[in-house]
Short mmCIF file of C-alpha atoms in Angstrom, two decimals:
data_model
loop_
_atom_site.label_atom_id
_atom_site.label_comp_id
_atom_site.label_asym_id
_atom_site.label_seq_id
_atom_site.Cartn_x
_atom_site.Cartn_y
_atom_site.Cartn_z
CA GLY A 99 88.72 83.18 86.89
CA ARG A 100 88.49 84.66 90.36
CA PRO A 101 85.40 86.90 90.62
CA GLU A 102 87.08 89.43 92.93
CA ILE A 103 89.73 90.14 90.25
CA LEU A 104 87.04 90.58 87.60
CA ARG A 105 85.08 92.96 89.85
CA SER A 106 88.22 95.04 90.47
CA ALA A 107 88.87 95.23 86.72
CA LEU A 108 85.26 96.28 86.02
CA LYS A 109 85.52 98.97 88.68
CA ALA A 110 88.67 100.37 87.05
CA ILE A 111 87.15 100.23 83.55
CA LYS A 112 84.05 102.09 84.76
CA ALA A 113 86.12 104.75 86.54
CA ARG A 114 88.23 105.35 83.42
CA ARG A 115 85.23 105.14 81.07
CA ALA A 116 87.48 103.10 78.81
CA GLY A 117 85.85 103.03 75.39
CA GLU A 118 88.38 100.47 74.12
CA CYS A 119 86.86 97.94 76.54
CA VAL A 120 83.27 98.09 75.22
CA ASP A 121 83.63 95.13 72.82
CA GLY A 122 85.08 92.99 75.61
CA LEU A 123 82.32 94.09 77.99
CA LEU A 124 79.68 93.08 75.44
CA ASP A 125 81.34 89.65 75.12
CA LEU A 126 81.30 89.33 78.90
CA LEU A 127 77.65 90.42 79.06
CA GLU A 128 76.74 87.73 76.53
CA ARG A 129 78.46 85.04 78.61
CA LEU A 130 76.83 86.28 81.81
CA GLU A 131 73.36 86.09 80.31
CA ARG A 132 73.97 82.39 79.66
CA ARG A 133 75.55 81.76 83.09
CA PRO A 134 74.44 84.60 85.36
CA ASP A 135 76.44 86.06 88.21
CA ALA A 136 74.20 88.82 89.51
CA LEU A 137 76.87 91.09 90.99
CA ILE A 138 79.26 90.88 88.03
CA LEU A 139 76.29 91.26 85.65
CA THR A 140 75.31 94.49 87.44
CA ASP A 141 78.92 95.77 87.35
CA THR A 142 79.16 95.00 83.62
CA ARG A 143 75.91 96.82 82.85
CA GLN A 144 77.04 99.80 84.92
CA ALA A 145 80.38 99.96 83.10
CA LEU A 146 78.69 99.85 79.68
CA VAL A 147 76.20 102.56 80.61
CA GLU A 148 78.89 104.80 82.15
CA ILE A 149 81.13 104.49 79.08
CA THR A 150 78.52 104.73 76.32
CA GLY A 151 75.54 106.54 77.83
CA LYS A 152 73.37 103.94 76.07
CA TRP A 153 71.44 100.77 76.81
CA PHE A 154 70.02 98.18 74.41
CA ASP A 155 68.02 95.15 75.57
CA ALA A 156 69.46 93.09 72.69
CA ILE A 157 73.24 92.66 72.78
CA GLU A 158 73.31 92.43 68.99
CA ASP A 159 71.70 95.90 68.77
CA PHE A 160 74.34 97.20 71.19
CA ARG A 161 77.11 95.71 69.03
CA LYS A 162 75.69 97.26 65.85
CA TRP A 163 75.40 100.69 67.45
CA TRP A 164 78.92 100.53 68.88
CA ALA A 165 80.41 99.32 65.58
CA TYR A 166 78.74 102.21 63.77
CA SER A 167 79.62 104.96 66.23
CA LYS A 168 82.77 104.27 68.19
CA HIS A 169 83.58 107.44 70.08
CA ALA A 170 87.20 106.95 71.16
CA GLY A 171 86.08 106.54 74.73
CA LYS A 172 83.95 109.69 74.84
CA ARG A 173 80.66 109.26 76.63
CA VAL A 174 77.54 110.01 74.57
CA VAL A 175 74.89 111.22 76.97
CA THR A 176 71.46 110.11 75.80
CA GLY A 177 69.90 109.39 79.19
CA SER A 178 70.71 109.42 82.87
CA THR A 179 72.74 106.51 84.22
CA LYS A 180 70.02 105.76 86.75
CA GLU A 181 67.28 105.59 84.11
CA LEU A 182 69.37 103.47 81.74
CA LEU A 183 70.30 101.00 84.48
CA ALA A 184 66.66 100.75 85.50
CA THR A 185 65.89 99.78 81.90
CA ALA A 186 68.71 97.22 81.91
CA GLU A 187 67.53 95.57 85.11
CA ARG A 188 63.76 95.81 84.84
CA LYS A 189 63.41 92.20 83.67
CA SER A 190 64.59 90.72 86.97
CA ALA A 191 63.87 92.84 90.04
CA PRO A 192 66.08 91.62 92.91
CA PRO A 193 64.89 91.07 96.49
CA LYS A 194 64.87 94.07 98.83
CA PHE A 195 65.98 94.69 102.42
CA PHE A 196 64.56 97.87 103.99
CA GLY A 197 63.79 99.09 100.47
CA SER A 198 67.32 98.55 99.09
CA GLU A 199 67.87 96.02 96.32
CA ILE A 200 70.11 93.04 97.14
CA LYS A 201 71.73 92.34 93.78
CA SER A 202 74.30 89.78 94.85
CA GLU A 203 73.57 86.09 94.50
CA ARG A 204 76.30 85.14 97.02
CA VAL A 205 75.35 87.07 100.12
CA VAL A 206 75.95 86.86 103.88
CA PHE A 207 73.37 88.63 106.07
CA VAL A 208 74.94 89.84 109.35
CA ILE A 209 72.43 91.04 111.95
CA ASP A 210 73.13 92.88 115.22
CA VAL A 211 71.20 91.27 118.11
CA SER A 212 72.78 93.28 120.95
CA GLY A 213 70.66 94.33 123.91
CA SER A 214 69.71 97.70 122.43
CA MET A 215 67.97 95.91 119.52
CA GLU A 216 65.34 94.49 121.88
CA GLY A 217 61.73 95.21 120.99
CA ALA A 218 60.56 97.04 117.86
CA ARG A 219 63.97 97.29 116.18
CA LEU A 220 64.65 93.56 116.26
CA GLU A 221 61.10 92.65 115.26
CA LYS A 222 61.23 95.07 112.32
CA SER A 223 64.61 93.70 111.26
CA LYS A 224 63.45 90.09 111.48
CA LYS A 225 60.37 90.85 109.39
CA GLN A 226 62.43 92.57 106.68
CA LEU A 227 65.03 89.79 106.63
CA ILE A 228 62.40 87.05 106.41
CA GLU A 229 60.77 88.81 103.45
CA CYS A 230 64.15 89.28 101.75
CA ILE A 231 65.12 85.62 102.21
CA GLY A 232 61.73 84.57 100.85
CA ALA A 233 62.31 86.66 97.71
CA LEU A 234 65.80 85.32 96.90
CA ARG A 235 66.10 83.83 93.41
CA GLN A 236 66.70 80.10 92.99
CA SER A 237 70.10 80.92 91.49
CA SER A 238 71.16 82.66 94.74
CA THR A 239 73.26 81.27 97.57
CA PHE A 240 73.20 82.78 101.05
CA THR A 241 73.67 82.40 104.76
CA VAL A 242 72.68 84.33 107.88
CA SER A 243 74.59 85.17 111.04
CA CYS A 244 73.87 87.29 114.09
CA TYR A 245 76.21 88.89 116.59
CA SER A 246 76.25 90.60 119.96
CA SER A 247 78.91 89.61 122.49
CA GLN A 248 79.16 86.35 120.51
CA VAL A 249 78.46 85.28 116.93
CA ARG A 250 75.81 82.73 115.93
CA ILE A 251 75.74 81.37 112.38
CA TRP A 252 72.85 79.62 110.62
CA ASN A 253 75.24 77.84 108.26
CA LYS A 254 78.99 78.33 107.87
CA ASP A 255 78.69 77.69 104.10
CA LEU A 256 76.60 79.44 101.48
CA GLN A 257 73.41 77.50 100.85
CA PRO A 258 71.33 77.36 97.64
CA ALA A 259 68.13 79.41 97.92
CA THR A 260 65.82 76.41 97.70
CA GLN A 261 62.48 76.62 99.47
CA GLN A 262 63.70 74.13 102.04
CA ASN A 263 66.80 76.18 102.84
CA LYS A 264 64.81 79.41 102.92
CA ASP A 265 62.44 77.83 105.46
CA LYS A 266 65.38 76.68 107.60
CA ALA A 267 66.99 80.13 107.51
CA ILE A 268 63.70 81.82 108.34
CA SER A 269 63.28 79.48 111.34
CA PHE A 270 66.75 80.56 112.50
CA VAL A 271 65.82 84.25 112.12
CA GLU A 272 62.62 83.76 114.08
CA THR A 273 64.65 82.51 117.09
CA LEU A 274 66.82 85.64 117.32
CA LYS A 275 66.77 87.43 120.67
CA ALA A 276 68.49 90.64 121.76
CA LYS A 277 71.21 90.43 124.42
CA GLY A 278 74.81 91.55 124.92
CA ASN A 279 77.24 94.03 123.35
CA THR A 280 77.74 95.21 119.76
CA CYS A 281 80.88 93.32 118.67
CA THR A 282 80.61 94.33 115.02
CA LEU A 283 84.21 93.51 114.08
CA GLU A 284 83.86 89.91 115.24
CA GLY A 285 80.57 89.59 113.35
CA LEU A 286 82.19 90.83 110.14
CA LYS A 287 85.33 88.70 110.54
CA ARG A 288 83.24 85.55 110.89
CA ALA A 289 81.24 86.54 107.81
CA PHE A 290 84.49 86.78 105.83
CA ASP A 291 85.12 83.10 106.63
CA THR A 292 82.26 82.18 104.27
CA THR A 293 83.79 80.65 101.14
CA GLY A 294 82.47 81.94 97.81
CA ALA A 295 80.50 84.96 99.05
CA ASP A 296 80.92 88.39 97.49
CA THR A 297 78.61 90.61 99.56
CA ILE A 298 77.88 91.28 103.21
CA VAL A 299 74.62 92.91 104.28
CA LEU A 300 75.20 94.35 107.77
CA LEU A 301 72.47 95.71 110.04
CA SER A 302 73.20 97.40 113.38
CA ASP A 303 71.72 99.93 115.78
CA GLY A 304 74.78 100.86 117.81
CA ALA A 305 78.36 102.03 117.61
CA PRO A 306 80.70 99.02 117.59
CA THR A 307 82.25 97.75 120.80
CA GLY A 308 84.75 95.01 121.58
CA THR A 309 88.22 94.67 123.05
CA LYS A 310 91.57 93.57 121.67
CA ASN A 311 93.70 90.78 123.16
CA ASN A 312 95.53 93.37 125.29
CA GLY A 313 92.23 94.54 126.81
CA GLU A 314 92.09 97.86 124.96
CA ARG A 315 88.83 98.83 123.26
CA TRP A 316 88.68 98.78 119.46
CA THR A 317 88.20 102.28 118.07
CA GLU A 318 86.02 102.83 115.00
CA PRO A 319 88.98 103.90 112.77
CA GLU A 320 90.84 100.75 113.86
CA ILE A 321 87.84 98.57 112.96
CA LEU A 322 87.57 100.23 109.55
CA GLU A 323 91.30 99.65 108.98
CA GLU A 324 91.04 96.01 110.08
CA ILE A 325 88.16 95.36 107.67
CA ALA A 326 89.98 97.17 104.85
CA GLY A 327 92.93 94.82 105.33
CA THR A 328 90.73 91.73 105.40
CA ASN A 329 88.83 92.83 102.29
CA LYS A 330 91.80 94.08 100.25
CA VAL A 331 92.12 90.87 98.24
CA ARG A 332 88.55 89.60 98.53
CA GLN A 333 86.97 92.82 97.18
CA TRP A 334 83.57 92.01 98.72
CA ARG A 335 80.89 94.65 98.88
CA ILE A 336 79.58 95.63 102.31
CA HIS A 337 76.15 97.22 102.37
CA THR A 338 75.24 98.70 105.76
CA PHE A 339 71.88 99.40 107.38
CA GLY A 340 71.72 101.50 110.54
CA PHE A 341 68.98 102.84 112.75
CA GLY A 342 69.33 106.64 112.54
CA ALA A 343 67.97 107.21 116.03
CA ALA A 344 71.04 105.40 117.38
CA GLY A 345 73.03 108.58 116.82
CA LYS A 346 75.51 110.25 114.50
CA ASP A 347 78.46 108.07 115.62
CA LEU A 348 76.80 104.91 114.33
CA VAL A 349 75.66 106.60 111.12
CA LYS A 350 79.18 107.91 110.40
CA PHE A 351 80.76 104.50 111.06
CA MET A 352 78.23 102.66 108.88
CA GLU A 353 78.56 105.25 106.09
CA ASP A 354 82.36 104.92 106.13
CA LEU A 355 82.26 101.12 106.27
CA ALA A 356 80.00 100.98 103.20
CA ALA A 357 81.91 103.67 101.28
CA ASN A 358 85.28 101.99 101.93
CA ASN A 359 83.97 98.64 100.64
CA ASP A 360 82.10 99.62 97.48
CA GLY A 361 78.73 99.41 99.26
CA GLU A 362 75.83 101.63 100.15
CA PHE A 363 74.53 102.83 103.52
CA THR A 364 70.78 102.79 104.19
CA ARG A 365 69.44 104.74 107.15
CA ILE A 366 66.50 103.16 108.96
CA ASP A 367 64.22 105.55 110.86
#
């Protein structure tokens, strides 16, 4: 089936804490452990923990416990969600970008290379991105793009995270130079053209700029609305990373962009 539909369903199940769905979630978890999809696997674990307040490393143990003590959808608190999820995911630590885990295995990295990124910010960002690419699992697929007044793309299609492809992507990252404006909307729209992705990782240091066809400047609420429309069916996650020193306008925009698209905002100082 289409992964975006499954992710929407998991989100609704988790929000409702629907106890009647636990058996189905355990079936899904079993299938995912044979054919992993990192983002859906994470969503499934989160839904199970939110509903049951429990985690078992062995699915069979989970089934036995649930069969013995079905609670009509009531959550049984035996540990914090954060601690239980840490237990669930400790076997396979995902790569990190500025300290935040990148759990998706179908990810587009979108990097701001506008003029204000010149110097330490761009160098720091390149270093973090190179380390993250190097740590991607073999089961991952990814691509990288950068934007300022224009958009440059390493590869228009997701590429398997082989060592050869990692090396090629890293070479692309090493060539990045800062110049131009912060046309964030165009950078995101081009990222959405990537078939099969489910997550965007966006880094920027400035409030978005750019003009419409009629010459008017895009406002931040308009950009958020435009992205919401584009992502309504896709249901991709957008994780945002912003340099805090760039000011409260950028931070607010990046926080809202992440919150509106099931992502997280990470402040870089």
